[in-house]
Amino acid sequence: RQSLARIAAALLILLPASWIVRAELHPAALFVAAGEGERNPAVVLHDPAADYTIAVNADGFETVAAAADFLLKRGATRIDRLHFTAARTGNLSALTQYTSRLPVGMVSVPELDRYSRTFRKRLAEELPDSPPAVRIGGDGGTVEIFPQKNGFELVYLNPCTTFPIRLLLENTDSGCLVTLRQPGKPEIRRQLRNSSVPEVWEHEFR
């Protein structure tokens, strides 16, 4: 019994330490793309320390292809949760750019309304073989998305990681204004211009 207690105590010490080592060797990273004819912004967050990957929206062939490339280059093997900021077909126009390259574990969709029927039908058509679980409204897991007047705000809070973030995306006359906030760190702002190709911003959390 004493040996088992020692092993359990060692694991309690080593497991958090392993998260720290993984976070140092492979820091979490954020990818934001906007533009491509004023498509809805796409966001992906790869958090190796927590072994967790999220994506938001799948609108725009080049935009989503670039997001999938970003994840694959960083060694991601799946998208744990795919979020949609609105249940509109435009938000999944390039969904196959994700699903043909990375399995999706779960899909989170906001509350549905009378305009969402086409979205649900299209989502079922895009994921016919191995459909992930679909959560409608309510629990968003480690992510909460709050609609804003000209965009949306994403809050990421994973109990297995040490960097809660708030990411605000606002549509402006010149493009998409991205604001990243982390406790104890200076606010970061980036303007992604409207253009015919996606404008991209990448950020590592060090």
Short mmCIF file of C-alpha atoms in Angstrom, two decimals:
data_model
loop_
_atom_site.label_atom_id
_atom_site.label_comp_id
_atom_site.label_asym_id
_atom_site.label_seq_id
_atom_site.Cartn_x
_atom_site.Cartn_y
_atom_site.Cartn_z
CA ARG A 1 0.00 0.00 0.00
CA GLN A 2 2.84 2.38 0.80
CA SER A 3 4.38 1.65 -2.62
CA LEU A 4 1.10 2.44 -4.34
CA ALA A 5 0.81 5.66 -2.37
CA ARG A 6 4.34 6.68 -3.41
CA ILE A 7 3.55 5.93 -7.08
CA ALA A 8 0.34 7.95 -6.90
CA ALA A 9 2.16 10.85 -5.26
CA ALA A 10 4.87 10.75 -7.94
CA LEU A 11 2.26 10.83 -10.69
CA LEU A 12 0.61 13.86 -9.12
CA ILE A 13 3.97 15.63 -9.34
CA LEU A 14 5.00 14.38 -12.77
CA LEU A 15 1.75 14.98 -14.67
CA PRO A 16 1.65 18.77 -14.15
CA ALA A 17 5.39 18.86 -14.83
CA SER A 18 4.82 17.08 -18.15
CA TRP A 19 2.29 19.76 -19.15
CA ILE A 20 4.88 22.44 -18.39
CA VAL A 21 7.56 20.65 -20.45
CA ARG A 22 5.19 20.19 -23.39
CA ALA A 23 4.14 23.84 -23.18
CA GLU A 24 7.79 24.94 -23.27
CA LEU A 25 8.78 22.67 -26.17
CA HIS A 26 5.56 23.13 -28.14
CA PRO A 27 3.85 26.37 -27.14
CA ALA A 28 0.21 26.88 -27.96
CA ALA A 29 -0.45 28.90 -31.07
CA LEU A 30 -3.28 30.90 -32.56
CA PHE A 31 -4.18 31.36 -36.23
CA VAL A 32 -6.65 33.96 -37.51
CA ALA A 33 -7.57 34.51 -41.16
CA ALA A 34 -9.97 37.04 -42.66
CA GLY A 35 -10.64 38.51 -46.07
CA GLU A 36 -11.06 36.38 -49.20
CA GLY A 37 -14.02 38.46 -50.33
CA GLU A 38 -15.23 39.40 -46.85
CA ARG A 39 -15.70 35.83 -45.67
CA ASN A 40 -16.37 35.17 -42.01
CA PRO A 41 -13.09 35.05 -40.05
CA ALA A 42 -11.62 31.64 -39.30
CA VAL A 43 -9.82 30.91 -36.04
CA VAL A 44 -7.84 27.86 -34.95
CA LEU A 45 -6.08 27.30 -31.64
CA HIS A 46 -3.59 24.46 -31.16
CA ASP A 47 -2.75 23.76 -27.52
CA PRO A 48 -0.24 20.85 -27.37
CA ALA A 49 0.19 21.04 -23.59
CA ALA A 50 -3.49 20.27 -23.14
CA ASP A 51 -3.57 18.02 -26.24
CA TYR A 52 -6.48 20.08 -27.54
CA THR A 53 -7.32 21.79 -30.83
CA ILE A 54 -10.28 23.99 -31.69
CA ALA A 55 -11.47 25.65 -34.88
CA VAL A 56 -14.07 28.36 -35.42
CA ASN A 57 -15.99 28.63 -38.70
CA ALA A 58 -15.17 26.99 -42.03
CA ASP A 59 -15.89 29.72 -44.57
CA GLY A 60 -13.71 30.31 -47.64
CA PHE A 61 -11.71 27.67 -49.51
CA GLU A 62 -8.31 29.39 -49.23
CA THR A 63 -8.96 30.55 -45.67
CA VAL A 64 -9.80 27.09 -44.32
CA ALA A 65 -7.07 25.40 -46.38
CA ALA A 66 -4.52 27.76 -44.78
CA ALA A 67 -5.92 27.01 -41.32
CA ALA A 68 -5.70 23.25 -41.91
CA ASP A 69 -2.10 23.65 -43.19
CA PHE A 70 -1.24 25.56 -40.03
CA LEU A 71 -2.54 22.76 -37.82
CA LEU A 72 -0.86 19.98 -39.79
CA LYS A 73 2.50 21.76 -39.78
CA ARG A 74 2.26 22.04 -36.01
CA GLY A 75 1.60 18.33 -35.64
CA ALA A 76 -2.12 18.41 -34.88
CA THR A 77 -3.85 15.12 -35.64
CA ARG A 78 -7.47 16.13 -35.12
CA ILE A 79 -9.83 19.01 -34.38
CA ASP A 80 -11.36 18.26 -31.01
CA ARG A 81 -14.11 20.82 -31.36
CA LEU A 82 -15.34 22.81 -34.35
CA HIS A 83 -17.40 25.86 -33.41
CA PHE A 84 -19.71 27.90 -35.59
CA THR A 85 -20.47 31.50 -34.66
CA ALA A 86 -23.84 31.28 -36.43
CA ALA A 87 -25.93 28.48 -37.92
CA ARG A 88 -25.64 29.79 -41.47
CA THR A 89 -24.50 27.82 -44.52
CA GLY A 90 -21.79 30.37 -45.35
CA ASN A 91 -19.93 29.36 -42.20
CA LEU A 92 -19.40 25.82 -43.50
CA SER A 93 -18.79 26.54 -47.18
CA ALA A 94 -15.28 25.02 -46.99
CA LEU A 95 -15.86 22.43 -44.26
CA THR A 96 -14.33 19.64 -46.36
CA GLN A 97 -10.99 21.47 -46.23
CA TYR A 98 -10.93 20.42 -42.56
CA THR A 99 -12.73 17.08 -42.63
CA SER A 100 -10.74 15.66 -45.57
CA ARG A 101 -7.49 16.24 -43.67
CA LEU A 102 -8.30 16.14 -39.95
CA PRO A 103 -11.00 14.20 -38.08
CA VAL A 104 -13.44 16.36 -36.13
CA GLY A 105 -14.47 15.17 -32.69
CA MET A 106 -17.41 17.45 -31.95
CA VAL A 107 -19.33 20.30 -33.55
CA SER A 108 -20.78 23.17 -31.53
CA VAL A 109 -23.58 25.25 -33.04
CA PRO A 110 -25.40 28.25 -31.53
CA GLU A 111 -29.12 28.13 -30.86
CA LEU A 112 -31.02 27.38 -34.06
CA ASP A 113 -33.75 29.54 -35.54
CA ARG A 114 -36.12 29.34 -38.52
CA TYR A 115 -33.26 30.20 -40.88
CA SER A 116 -31.09 27.31 -39.68
CA ARG A 117 -32.82 24.43 -41.49
CA THR A 118 -30.58 24.69 -44.55
CA PHE A 119 -27.50 24.82 -42.30
CA ARG A 120 -28.45 21.59 -40.54
CA LYS A 121 -29.15 19.84 -43.84
CA ARG A 122 -25.84 21.00 -45.32
CA LEU A 123 -23.95 19.97 -42.18
CA ALA A 124 -25.41 16.45 -42.39
CA GLU A 125 -24.46 16.27 -46.09
CA GLU A 126 -20.89 17.36 -45.39
CA LEU A 127 -20.42 14.78 -42.61
CA PRO A 128 -22.24 11.67 -43.88
CA ASP A 129 -19.76 8.90 -43.10
CA SER A 130 -18.57 9.51 -39.55
CA PRO A 131 -20.59 12.41 -38.19
CA PRO A 132 -19.24 13.90 -34.96
CA ALA A 133 -21.50 14.68 -32.03
CA VAL A 134 -23.30 17.98 -32.54
CA ARG A 135 -24.01 20.24 -29.58
CA ILE A 136 -26.63 22.90 -30.17
CA GLY A 137 -26.47 25.87 -27.81
CA GLY A 138 -25.36 25.61 -24.20
CA ASP A 139 -22.10 23.90 -23.31
CA GLY A 140 -19.21 24.95 -25.55
CA GLY A 141 -16.59 22.98 -23.64
CA THR A 142 -13.44 25.02 -23.11
CA VAL A 143 -14.69 27.76 -25.43
CA GLU A 144 -17.42 30.37 -25.11
CA ILE A 145 -18.41 32.51 -28.08
CA PHE A 146 -20.27 35.76 -27.59
CA PRO A 147 -21.86 37.47 -30.62
CA GLN A 148 -20.99 41.15 -30.92
CA LYS A 149 -22.56 43.91 -33.01
CA ASN A 150 -19.84 43.67 -35.68
CA GLY A 151 -18.26 40.30 -35.00
CA PHE A 152 -17.75 37.93 -32.09
CA GLU A 153 -15.64 37.36 -28.98
CA LEU A 154 -14.05 34.01 -28.15
CA VAL A 155 -13.04 33.04 -24.61
CA TYR A 156 -10.75 30.02 -24.17
CA LEU A 157 -10.38 28.58 -20.67
CA ASN A 158 -9.05 25.04 -20.50
CA PRO A 159 -8.47 23.62 -16.97
CA CYS A 160 -5.47 21.69 -18.34
CA THR A 161 -3.67 24.83 -19.50
CA THR A 162 -2.37 28.04 -17.97
CA PHE A 163 -3.29 30.73 -20.46
CA PRO A 164 -6.91 31.88 -20.51
CA ILE A 165 -7.46 34.20 -23.46
CA ARG A 166 -10.10 36.53 -24.84
CA LEU A 167 -10.10 37.08 -28.59
CA LEU A 168 -12.28 39.77 -30.13
CA LEU A 169 -12.86 39.95 -33.89
CA GLU A 170 -14.59 43.06 -35.20
CA ASN A 171 -15.53 43.79 -38.80
CA THR A 172 -14.46 47.30 -39.79
CA ASP A 173 -14.53 49.33 -43.01
CA SER A 174 -10.94 48.27 -43.74
CA GLY A 175 -11.18 44.63 -42.72
CA CYS A 176 -11.15 42.65 -39.48
CA LEU A 177 -9.71 44.07 -36.26
CA VAL A 178 -8.32 41.32 -34.00
CA THR A 179 -7.77 42.02 -30.30
CA LEU A 180 -6.06 39.44 -28.06
CA ARG A 181 -6.20 39.80 -24.28
CA GLN A 182 -4.39 37.69 -21.68
CA PRO A 183 -4.23 38.31 -17.92
CA GLY A 184 -1.03 40.12 -16.98
CA LYS A 185 0.07 40.75 -20.58
CA PRO A 186 -0.25 43.75 -22.90
CA GLU A 187 -3.19 43.76 -25.25
CA ILE A 188 -2.33 42.83 -28.85
CA ARG A 189 -4.16 44.30 -31.84
CA ARG A 190 -3.88 43.35 -35.50
CA GLN A 191 -5.78 44.67 -38.50
CA LEU A 192 -6.45 42.11 -41.23
CA ARG A 193 -7.31 43.95 -44.44
CA ASN A 194 -10.15 43.16 -46.79
CA SER A 195 -8.67 41.59 -49.92
CA SER A 196 -9.34 38.90 -52.51
CA VAL A 197 -7.04 36.51 -50.63
CA PRO A 198 -7.07 35.73 -46.90
CA GLU A 199 -4.99 37.93 -44.61
CA VAL A 200 -3.41 35.80 -41.87
CA TRP A 201 -2.10 36.43 -38.36
CA GLU A 202 -0.29 33.79 -36.31
CA HIS A 203 0.67 34.09 -32.65
CA GLU A 204 2.59 31.77 -30.31
CA PHE A 205 1.92 31.89 -26.56
CA ARG A 206 5.34 32.02 -24.92
#
